[in-house]
Structures are given as structure tokens and as C-alpha cells.
Amino acid sequence: MIKDTLKNAIRSLSNKHGIKEKELRIKISKPKGSLRYEIMKNSEVLEETNVATALNLNTVVAFMVGNRLNAIVDSIAKEFSVPEQTVNVRIYTKTDDSEPLLYLFDDTTPVAGLEIDKFI
């Protein structure tokens, strides 16, 4: 179900911004201790948004998903020894069917690809 939500978000946001699905990134970070969501075209930030808009969720679901994502980002930062202020996880796709993938960054430095099923 989470993968389907992420697929739909990739498709919807790429349409909204008029870019290819393979160019879209949803960046989740915690620069000031709370989650921040940015929509990117490759490495260029197009807009800062919220979890409801980024993942196309209603308010109640967005609240629950936001709390879960906060815990996931904290867990990833700890597991990979990346400071909370510079950790970010990017949701993206490389496939024609928009299969979601995750990649961990320490600020702008790539750290590791993440297995989506392990964290979500």
C-alpha cells in the first residue's frame, strides 16, 4: 500500500510540475529538527511543501504518515551515522511503472540506496 501511495505521488507531482517521472525527487529532511518536504527536478528544488501535498494524502492520514516518516528518518540517520541536521532521504524512480526507490544523502553527498521494504 505504501509503495502504491509513493507511485501515485511520483506520477501526480511529475504531472503537476511538467517533468518526467524519472526526474522527480521527493526530498524528506530534518534541518531544524522537524520534517521538511521538497519537490525536486533531479537536484533542483522546485517547491517546499508538506507531507499531505507531497504524497497526495488527506489531513488525518498525512498526520499519521508524517509521524511514521519522522521515526523512519531518525532510524536511518542513526543506523548510517548521519547527523539529523544533514540527513535526507529522497524518493524517486528509475522505472517506467514509477516503482519507488529510496536513497540516503548526508546533505548533498550520496550515502546509500535503501531497501524500501526494510523502512516502510
mmCIF file of N, CA and C in Angstrom:
data_model
loop_
_atom_site.group_PDB
_atom_site.id
_atom_site.type_symbol
_atom_site.label_atom_id
_atom_site.label_comp_id
_atom_site.label_asym_id
_atom_site.label_seq_id
_atom_site.Cartn_x
_atom_site.Cartn_y
_atom_site.Cartn_z
ATOM 1 N N MET A 1 0.818 -1.193 0.000
ATOM 2 C CA MET A 1 0.000 0.000 0.000
ATOM 3 C C MET A 1 0.866 1.263 0.000
ATOM 4 N N ILE A 2 1.935 1.274 0.804
ATOM 5 C CA ILE A 2 2.823 2.436 0.844
ATOM 6 C C ILE A 2 3.479 2.641 -0.517
ATOM 7 N N LYS A 3 3.901 1.550 -1.141
ATOM 8 C CA LYS A 3 4.524 1.669 -2.462
ATOM 9 C C LYS A 3 3.551 2.274 -3.470
ATOM 10 N N ASP A 4 2.283 1.864 -3.401
ATOM 11 C CA ASP A 4 1.281 2.430 -4.314
ATOM 12 C C ASP A 4 1.091 3.921 -4.067
ATOM 13 N N THR A 5 1.089 4.316 -2.805
ATOM 14 C CA THR A 5 0.969 5.732 -2.469
ATOM 15 C C THR A 5 2.146 6.515 -3.035
ATOM 16 N N LEU A 6 3.341 5.970 -2.907
ATOM 17 C CA LEU A 6 4.535 6.642 -3.426
ATOM 18 C C LEU A 6 4.526 6.688 -4.954
ATOM 19 N N LYS A 7 4.085 5.610 -5.598
ATOM 20 C CA LYS A 7 3.965 5.601 -7.058
ATOM 21 C C LYS A 7 3.024 6.704 -7.520
ATOM 22 N N ASN A 8 1.862 6.771 -6.868
ATOM 23 C CA ASN A 8 0.877 7.787 -7.231
ATOM 24 C C ASN A 8 1.415 9.195 -7.001
ATOM 25 N N ALA A 9 2.169 9.384 -5.924
ATOM 26 C CA ALA A 9 2.753 10.694 -5.637
ATOM 27 C C ALA A 9 3.752 11.079 -6.723
ATOM 28 N N ILE A 10 4.589 10.143 -7.134
ATOM 29 C CA ILE A 10 5.565 10.405 -8.197
ATOM 30 C C ILE A 10 4.851 10.815 -9.479
ATOM 31 N N ARG A 11 3.827 10.066 -9.834
ATOM 32 C CA ARG A 11 3.076 10.363 -11.064
ATOM 33 C C ARG A 11 2.384 11.722 -10.982
ATOM 34 N N SER A 12 1.702 11.952 -9.876
ATOM 35 C CA SER A 12 0.949 13.199 -9.707
ATOM 36 C C SER A 12 1.855 14.425 -9.706
ATOM 37 N N LEU A 13 2.939 14.358 -8.957
ATOM 38 C CA LEU A 13 3.844 15.509 -8.864
ATOM 39 C C LEU A 13 4.595 15.762 -10.169
ATOM 40 N N SER A 14 4.936 14.705 -10.888
ATOM 41 C CA SER A 14 5.612 14.918 -12.171
ATOM 42 C C SER A 14 4.659 15.601 -13.150
ATOM 43 N N ASN A 15 3.392 15.207 -13.126
ATOM 44 C CA ASN A 15 2.397 15.872 -13.972
ATOM 45 C C ASN A 15 2.213 17.333 -13.561
ATOM 46 N N LYS A 16 2.103 17.560 -12.273
ATOM 47 C CA LYS A 16 1.904 18.923 -11.757
ATOM 48 C C LYS A 16 3.037 19.854 -12.186
ATOM 49 N N HIS A 17 4.256 19.348 -12.158
ATOM 50 C CA HIS A 17 5.423 20.183 -12.461
ATOM 51 C C HIS A 17 5.890 20.071 -13.915
ATOM 52 N N GLY A 18 5.203 19.248 -14.705
ATOM 53 C CA GLY A 18 5.536 19.119 -16.107
ATOM 54 C C GLY A 18 6.915 18.541 -16.368
ATOM 55 N N ILE A 19 7.300 17.564 -15.539
ATOM 56 C CA ILE A 19 8.603 16.917 -15.711
ATOM 57 C C ILE A 19 8.413 15.405 -15.815
ATOM 58 N N LYS A 20 9.432 14.737 -16.297
ATOM 59 C CA LYS A 20 9.381 13.283 -16.403
ATOM 60 C C LYS A 20 9.419 12.665 -15.014
ATOM 61 N N GLU A 21 8.732 11.534 -14.866
ATOM 62 C CA GLU A 21 8.709 10.848 -13.568
ATOM 63 C C GLU A 21 10.118 10.501 -13.097
ATOM 64 N N LYS A 22 10.996 10.143 -14.026
ATOM 65 C CA LYS A 22 12.362 9.765 -13.664
ATOM 66 C C LYS A 22 13.210 10.959 -13.242
ATOM 67 N N GLU A 23 12.716 12.182 -13.435
ATOM 68 C CA GLU A 23 13.432 13.388 -12.999
ATOM 69 C C GLU A 23 12.968 13.866 -11.627
ATOM 70 N N LEU A 24 11.838 13.364 -11.166
ATOM 71 C CA LEU A 24 11.230 13.829 -9.919
ATOM 72 C C LEU A 24 11.900 13.214 -8.693
ATOM 73 N N ARG A 25 12.094 14.023 -7.683
ATOM 74 C CA ARG A 25 12.587 13.576 -6.378
ATOM 75 C C ARG A 25 11.691 14.193 -5.308
ATOM 76 N N ILE A 26 11.328 13.398 -4.323
ATOM 77 C CA ILE A 26 10.660 13.920 -3.129
ATOM 78 C C ILE A 26 11.694 13.821 -2.021
ATOM 79 N N LYS A 27 12.134 14.958 -1.550
ATOM 80 C CA LYS A 27 13.201 15.012 -0.548
ATOM 81 C C LYS A 27 12.577 15.224 0.834
ATOM 82 N N ILE A 28 12.950 14.350 1.770
ATOM 83 C CA ILE A 28 12.489 14.452 3.150
ATOM 84 C C ILE A 28 13.719 14.673 4.013
ATOM 85 N N SER A 29 13.725 15.786 4.756
ATOM 86 C CA SER A 29 14.884 16.112 5.585
ATOM 87 C C SER A 29 14.426 16.654 6.937
ATOM 88 N N LYS A 30 15.396 16.872 7.831
ATOM 89 C CA LYS A 30 15.115 17.405 9.172
ATOM 90 C C LYS A 30 16.130 18.487 9.547
ATOM 91 N N PRO A 31 16.236 19.553 8.767
ATOM 92 C CA PRO A 31 17.294 20.537 9.023
ATOM 93 C C PRO A 31 17.179 21.264 10.357
ATOM 94 N N LYS A 32 15.974 21.417 10.868
ATOM 95 C CA LYS A 32 15.788 22.128 12.145
ATOM 96 C C LYS A 32 15.007 21.277 13.137
ATOM 97 N N GLY A 33 15.152 19.959 13.026
ATOM 98 C CA GLY A 33 14.525 19.061 13.988
ATOM 99 C C GLY A 33 13.127 18.605 13.622
ATOM 100 N N SER A 34 12.508 19.209 12.605
ATOM 101 C CA SER A 34 11.200 18.737 12.152
ATOM 102 C C SER A 34 11.273 18.471 10.655
ATOM 103 N N LEU A 35 10.406 17.591 10.197
ATOM 104 C CA LEU A 35 10.478 17.173 8.805
ATOM 105 C C LEU A 35 10.172 18.308 7.840
ATOM 106 N N ARG A 36 10.913 18.306 6.747
ATOM 107 C CA ARG A 36 10.716 19.261 5.657
ATOM 108 C C ARG A 36 10.619 18.441 4.365
ATOM 109 N N TYR A 37 9.700 18.827 3.513
ATOM 110 C CA TYR A 37 9.466 18.119 2.259
ATOM 111 C C TYR A 37 9.715 19.074 1.105
ATOM 112 N N GLU A 38 10.520 18.614 0.152
ATOM 113 C CA GLU A 38 10.799 19.418 -1.029
ATOM 114 C C GLU A 38 10.582 18.564 -2.270
ATOM 115 N N ILE A 39 10.034 19.186 -3.290
ATOM 116 C CA ILE A 39 9.864 18.535 -4.571
ATOM 117 C C ILE A 39 11.003 19.025 -5.450
ATOM 118 N N MET A 40 11.695 18.082 -6.089
ATOM 119 C CA MET A 40 12.878 18.422 -6.873
ATOM 120 C C MET A 40 12.774 17.874 -8.292
ATOM 121 N N LYS A 41 13.415 18.576 -9.213
ATOM 122 C CA LYS A 41 13.675 18.051 -10.551
ATOM 123 C C LYS A 41 15.163 17.732 -10.542
ATOM 124 N N ASN A 42 15.478 16.436 -10.485
ATOM 125 C CA ASN A 42 16.849 15.976 -10.290
ATOM 126 C C ASN A 42 17.398 16.611 -9.008
ATOM 127 N N SER A 43 18.340 17.542 -9.073
ATOM 128 C CA SER A 43 18.878 18.151 -7.849
ATOM 129 C C SER A 43 18.381 19.581 -7.619
ATOM 130 N N GLU A 44 17.494 20.074 -8.490
ATOM 131 C CA GLU A 44 16.959 21.434 -8.371
ATOM 132 C C GLU A 44 15.650 21.420 -7.573
ATOM 133 N N VAL A 45 15.589 22.199 -6.499
ATOM 134 C CA VAL A 45 14.372 22.287 -5.696
ATOM 135 C C VAL A 45 13.338 23.120 -6.446
ATOM 136 N N LEU A 46 12.155 22.534 -6.635
ATOM 137 C CA LEU A 46 11.063 23.229 -7.304
ATOM 138 C C LEU A 46 10.124 23.902 -6.315
ATOM 139 N N GLU A 47 9.879 23.226 -5.200
ATOM 140 C CA GLU A 47 8.995 23.795 -4.177
ATOM 141 C C GLU A 47 9.192 23.091 -2.846
ATOM 142 N N GLU A 48 8.960 23.829 -1.780
ATOM 143 C CA GLU A 48 8.869 23.238 -0.444
ATOM 144 C C GLU A 48 7.393 23.011 -0.195
ATOM 145 N N THR A 49 7.057 21.888 0.421
ATOM 146 C CA THR A 49 5.655 21.542 0.601
ATOM 147 C C THR A 49 5.452 20.834 1.939
ATOM 148 N N ASN A 50 4.335 20.169 2.092
ATOM 149 C CA ASN A 50 4.063 19.393 3.301
ATOM 150 C C ASN A 50 3.792 17.948 2.911
ATOM 151 N N VAL A 51 3.691 17.080 3.883
ATOM 152 C CA VAL A 51 3.527 15.655 3.598
ATOM 153 C C VAL A 51 2.222 15.383 2.858
ATOM 154 N N ALA A 52 1.156 16.105 3.174
ATOM 155 C CA ALA A 52 -0.126 15.880 2.510
ATOM 156 C C ALA A 52 -0.022 16.155 1.016
ATOM 157 N N THR A 53 0.601 17.259 0.661
ATOM 158 C CA THR A 53 0.755 17.611 -0.746
ATOM 159 C C THR A 53 1.787 16.717 -1.427
ATOM 160 N N ALA A 54 2.911 16.482 -0.762
ATOM 161 C CA ALA A 54 3.979 15.675 -1.358
ATOM 162 C C ALA A 54 3.498 14.271 -1.696
ATOM 163 N N LEU A 55 2.705 13.673 -0.812
ATOM 164 C CA LEU A 55 2.274 12.291 -1.014
ATOM 165 C C LEU A 55 0.798 12.163 -1.374
ATOM 166 N N ASN A 56 0.132 13.310 -1.604
ATOM 167 C CA ASN A 56 -1.267 13.334 -2.021
ATOM 168 C C ASN A 56 -2.166 12.594 -1.012
ATOM 169 N N LEU A 57 -2.102 13.039 0.246
ATOM 170 C CA LEU A 57 -2.833 12.392 1.339
ATOM 171 C C LEU A 57 -3.832 13.356 1.970
ATOM 172 N N ASN A 58 -4.893 12.802 2.589
ATOM 173 C CA ASN A 58 -5.794 13.664 3.348
ATOM 174 C C ASN A 58 -5.129 14.010 4.681
ATOM 175 N N THR A 59 -5.682 14.966 5.392
ATOM 176 C CA THR A 59 -5.055 15.520 6.593
ATOM 177 C C THR A 59 -4.802 14.473 7.674
ATOM 178 N N VAL A 60 -5.769 13.626 7.947
ATOM 179 C CA VAL A 60 -5.623 12.629 9.017
ATOM 180 C C VAL A 60 -4.527 11.626 8.665
ATOM 181 N N VAL A 61 -4.564 11.111 7.452
ATOM 182 C CA VAL A 61 -3.551 10.150 7.017
ATOM 183 C C VAL A 61 -2.182 10.823 6.982
ATOM 184 N N ALA A 62 -2.137 12.062 6.521
ATOM 185 C CA ALA A 62 -0.871 12.795 6.464
ATOM 186 C C ALA A 62 -0.252 12.929 7.851
ATOM 187 N N PHE A 63 -1.060 13.172 8.865
ATOM 188 C CA PHE A 63 -0.557 13.278 10.242
ATOM 189 C C PHE A 63 0.087 11.968 10.676
ATOM 190 N N MET A 64 -0.593 10.853 10.414
ATOM 191 C CA MET A 64 -0.067 9.544 10.812
ATOM 192 C C MET A 64 1.192 9.195 10.015
ATOM 193 N N VAL A 65 1.155 9.437 8.722
ATOM 194 C CA VAL A 65 2.312 9.142 7.872
ATOM 195 C C VAL A 65 3.493 10.028 8.263
ATOM 196 N N GLY A 66 3.219 11.300 8.552
ATOM 197 C CA GLY A 66 4.278 12.217 8.971
ATOM 198 C C GLY A 66 4.988 11.732 10.222
ATOM 199 N N ASN A 67 4.223 11.269 11.195
ATOM 200 C CA ASN A 67 4.831 10.729 12.420
ATOM 201 C C ASN A 67 5.686 9.507 12.127
ATOM 202 N N ARG A 68 5.194 8.638 11.264
ATOM 203 C CA ARG A 68 5.953 7.430 10.905
ATOM 204 C C ARG A 68 7.224 7.806 10.146
ATOM 205 N N LEU A 69 7.123 8.738 9.206
ATOM 206 C CA LEU A 69 8.301 9.174 8.452
ATOM 207 C C LEU A 69 9.346 9.799 9.363
ATOM 208 N N ASN A 70 8.914 10.538 10.363
ATOM 209 C CA ASN A 70 9.841 11.136 11.322
ATOM 210 C C ASN A 70 10.650 10.049 12.019
ATOM 211 N N ALA A 71 9.970 8.994 12.465
ATOM 212 C CA ALA A 71 10.654 7.875 13.125
ATOM 213 C C ALA A 71 11.597 7.156 12.159
ATOM 214 N N ILE A 72 11.166 7.001 10.906
ATOM 215 C CA ILE A 72 11.998 6.331 9.905
ATOM 216 C C ILE A 72 13.262 7.132 9.634
ATOM 217 N N VAL A 73 13.128 8.441 9.445
ATOM 218 C CA VAL A 73 14.299 9.284 9.179
ATOM 219 C C VAL A 73 15.258 9.246 10.361
ATOM 220 N N ASP A 74 14.727 9.295 11.579
ATOM 221 C CA ASP A 74 15.581 9.197 12.769
ATOM 222 C C ASP A 74 16.337 7.862 12.800
ATOM 223 N N SER A 75 15.637 6.788 12.486
ATOM 224 C CA SER A 75 16.243 5.457 12.482
ATOM 225 C C SER A 75 17.342 5.350 11.428
ATOM 226 N N ILE A 76 17.077 5.866 10.247
ATOM 227 C CA ILE A 76 18.059 5.826 9.160
ATOM 228 C C ILE A 76 19.288 6.651 9.534
ATOM 229 N N ALA A 77 19.065 7.841 10.075
ATOM 230 C CA ALA A 77 20.190 8.704 10.467
ATOM 231 C C ALA A 77 21.068 7.995 11.491
ATOM 232 N N LYS A 78 20.447 7.350 12.453
ATOM 233 C CA LYS A 78 21.202 6.642 13.484
ATOM 234 C C LYS A 78 21.948 5.444 12.895
ATOM 235 N N GLU A 79 21.258 4.653 12.078
ATOM 236 C CA GLU A 79 21.866 3.444 11.506
ATOM 237 C C GLU A 79 23.079 3.768 10.639
ATOM 238 N N PHE A 80 23.014 4.869 9.893
ATOM 239 C CA PHE A 80 24.101 5.216 8.978
ATOM 240 C C PHE A 80 25.017 6.313 9.523
ATOM 241 N N SER A 81 24.817 6.692 10.780
ATOM 242 C CA SER A 81 25.639 7.718 11.442
ATOM 243 C C SER A 81 25.694 9.026 10.648
ATOM 244 N N VAL A 82 24.515 9.475 10.217
ATOM 245 C CA VAL A 82 24.391 10.756 9.519
ATOM 246 C C VAL A 82 23.719 11.728 10.480
ATOM 247 N N PRO A 83 24.284 12.919 10.689
ATOM 248 C CA PRO A 83 23.670 13.883 11.609
ATOM 249 C C PRO A 83 22.241 14.244 11.201
ATOM 250 N N GLU A 84 21.371 14.396 12.194
ATOM 251 C CA GLU A 84 19.966 14.729 11.939
ATOM 252 C C GLU A 84 19.817 15.986 11.084
ATOM 253 N N GLN A 85 20.677 16.974 11.292
ATOM 254 C CA GLN A 85 20.563 18.249 10.583
ATOM 255 C C GLN A 85 20.891 18.123 9.093
ATOM 256 N N THR A 86 21.628 17.082 8.699
ATOM 257 C CA THR A 86 22.039 16.959 7.294
ATOM 258 C C THR A 86 21.458 15.732 6.594
ATOM 259 N N VAL A 87 20.767 14.863 7.341
ATOM 260 C CA VAL A 87 20.203 13.665 6.733
ATOM 261 C C VAL A 87 19.048 14.050 5.811
ATOM 262 N N ASN A 88 18.988 13.391 4.667
ATOM 263 C CA ASN A 88 17.792 13.482 3.845
ATOM 264 C C ASN A 88 17.637 12.211 3.032
ATOM 265 N N VAL A 89 16.382 11.843 2.857
ATOM 266 C CA VAL A 89 16.021 10.659 2.097
ATOM 267 C C VAL A 89 15.245 11.142 0.886
ATOM 268 N N ARG A 90 15.599 10.616 -0.262
ATOM 269 C CA ARG A 90 14.927 11.026 -1.498
ATOM 270 C C ARG A 90 14.171 9.846 -2.088
ATOM 271 N N ILE A 91 12.926 10.107 -2.413
ATOM 272 C CA ILE A 91 12.066 9.130 -3.074
ATOM 273 C C ILE A 91 12.128 9.452 -4.562
ATOM 274 N N TYR A 92 12.367 8.446 -5.367
ATOM 275 C CA TYR A 92 12.491 8.663 -6.803
ATOM 276 C C TYR A 92 12.154 7.359 -7.533
ATOM 277 N N THR A 93 12.210 7.383 -8.845
ATOM 278 C CA THR A 93 12.002 6.170 -9.627
ATOM 279 C C THR A 93 12.971 6.135 -10.797
ATOM 280 N N LYS A 94 13.270 4.937 -11.235
ATOM 281 C CA LYS A 94 14.077 4.729 -12.440
ATOM 282 C C LYS A 94 13.319 3.882 -13.460
ATOM 283 N N THR A 95 12.085 3.493 -13.123
ATOM 284 C CA THR A 95 11.337 2.568 -13.965
ATOM 285 C C THR A 95 10.156 3.252 -14.652
ATOM 286 N N ASP A 96 9.697 2.652 -15.725
ATOM 287 C CA ASP A 96 8.551 3.201 -16.458
ATOM 288 C C ASP A 96 7.245 3.072 -15.683
ATOM 289 N N ASP A 97 7.186 2.143 -14.721
ATOM 290 C CA ASP A 97 5.963 1.983 -13.931
ATOM 291 C C ASP A 97 6.031 2.745 -12.604
ATOM 292 N N SER A 98 7.007 3.637 -12.459
ATOM 293 C CA SER A 98 7.162 4.514 -11.278
ATOM 294 C C SER A 98 7.402 3.768 -9.984
ATOM 295 N N GLU A 99 8.027 2.596 -10.039
ATOM 296 C CA GLU A 99 8.359 1.845 -8.816
ATOM 297 C C GLU A 99 9.243 2.725 -7.934
ATOM 298 N N PRO A 100 8.806 3.009 -6.700
ATOM 299 C CA PRO A 100 9.559 3.934 -5.847
ATOM 300 C C PRO A 100 10.846 3.330 -5.293
ATOM 301 N N LEU A 101 11.860 4.154 -5.237
ATOM 302 C CA LEU A 101 13.153 3.804 -4.661
ATOM 303 C C LEU A 101 13.516 4.864 -3.633
ATOM 304 N N LEU A 102 14.395 4.516 -2.710
ATOM 305 C CA LEU A 102 14.860 5.457 -1.689
ATOM 306 C C LEU A 102 16.376 5.567 -1.747
ATOM 307 N N TYR A 103 16.869 6.787 -1.529
ATOM 308 C CA TYR A 103 18.316 6.977 -1.455
ATOM 309 C C TYR A 103 18.620 7.923 -0.311
ATOM 310 N N LEU A 104 19.617 7.574 0.477
ATOM 311 C CA LEU A 104 20.036 8.370 1.627
ATOM 312 C C LEU A 104 21.159 9.313 1.234
ATOM 313 N N PHE A 105 21.043 10.568 1.686
ATOM 314 C CA PHE A 105 22.085 11.571 1.481
ATOM 315 C C PHE A 105 22.492 12.167 2.825
ATOM 316 N N ASP A 106 23.746 12.567 2.912
ATOM 317 C CA ASP A 106 24.242 13.399 4.004
ATOM 318 C C ASP A 106 24.460 14.758 3.356
ATOM 319 N N ASP A 107 23.492 15.644 3.524
ATOM 320 C CA ASP A 107 23.418 16.928 2.833
ATOM 321 C C ASP A 107 23.320 16.649 1.331
ATOM 322 N N THR A 108 24.354 16.907 0.560
ATOM 323 C CA THR A 108 24.302 16.618 -0.879
ATOM 324 C C THR A 108 25.159 15.405 -1.257
ATOM 325 N N THR A 109 25.759 14.768 -0.276
ATOM 326 C CA THR A 109 26.625 13.614 -0.533
ATOM 327 C C THR A 109 25.814 12.321 -0.493
ATOM 328 N N PRO A 110 25.776 11.575 -1.594
ATOM 329 C CA PRO A 110 25.066 10.289 -1.582
ATOM 330 C C PRO A 110 25.721 9.323 -0.595
ATOM 331 N N VAL A 111 24.889 8.614 0.168
ATOM 332 C CA VAL A 111 25.395 7.663 1.159
ATOM 333 C C VAL A 111 25.068 6.232 0.757
ATOM 334 N N ALA A 112 23.783 5.946 0.531
ATOM 335 C CA ALA A 112 23.405 4.564 0.235
ATOM 336 C C ALA A 112 21.992 4.479 -0.301
ATOM 337 N N GLY A 113 21.780 3.502 -1.174
ATOM 338 C CA GLY A 113 20.428 3.138 -1.567
ATOM 339 C C GLY A 113 19.791 2.385 -0.408
ATOM 340 N N LEU A 114 18.521 2.577 -0.212
ATOM 341 C CA LEU A 114 17.820 1.946 0.905
ATOM 342 C C LEU A 114 16.766 0.984 0.381
ATOM 343 N N GLU A 115 16.610 -0.131 1.060
ATOM 344 C CA GLU A 115 15.555 -1.073 0.709
ATOM 345 C C GLU A 115 14.249 -0.555 1.283
ATOM 346 N N ILE A 116 13.334 -0.221 0.410
ATOM 347 C CA ILE A 116 12.084 0.406 0.833
ATOM 348 C C ILE A 116 11.306 -0.468 1.795
ATOM 349 N N ASP A 117 11.298 -1.784 1.572
ATOM 350 C CA ASP A 117 10.543 -2.688 2.435
ATOM 351 C C ASP A 117 11.117 -2.761 3.850
ATOM 352 N N LYS A 118 12.372 -2.461 4.013
ATOM 353 C CA LYS A 118 13.006 -2.503 5.336
ATOM 354 C C LYS A 118 12.557 -1.331 6.214
ATOM 355 N N PHE A 119 12.257 -0.197 5.596
ATOM 356 C CA PHE A 119 11.982 1.007 6.373
ATOM 357 C C PHE A 119 10.517 1.424 6.390
ATOM 358 N N ILE A 120 9.758 0.991 5.414
ATOM 359 C CA ILE A 120 8.366 1.450 5.346
ATOM 360 C C ILE A 120 7.422 0.306 5.601
#
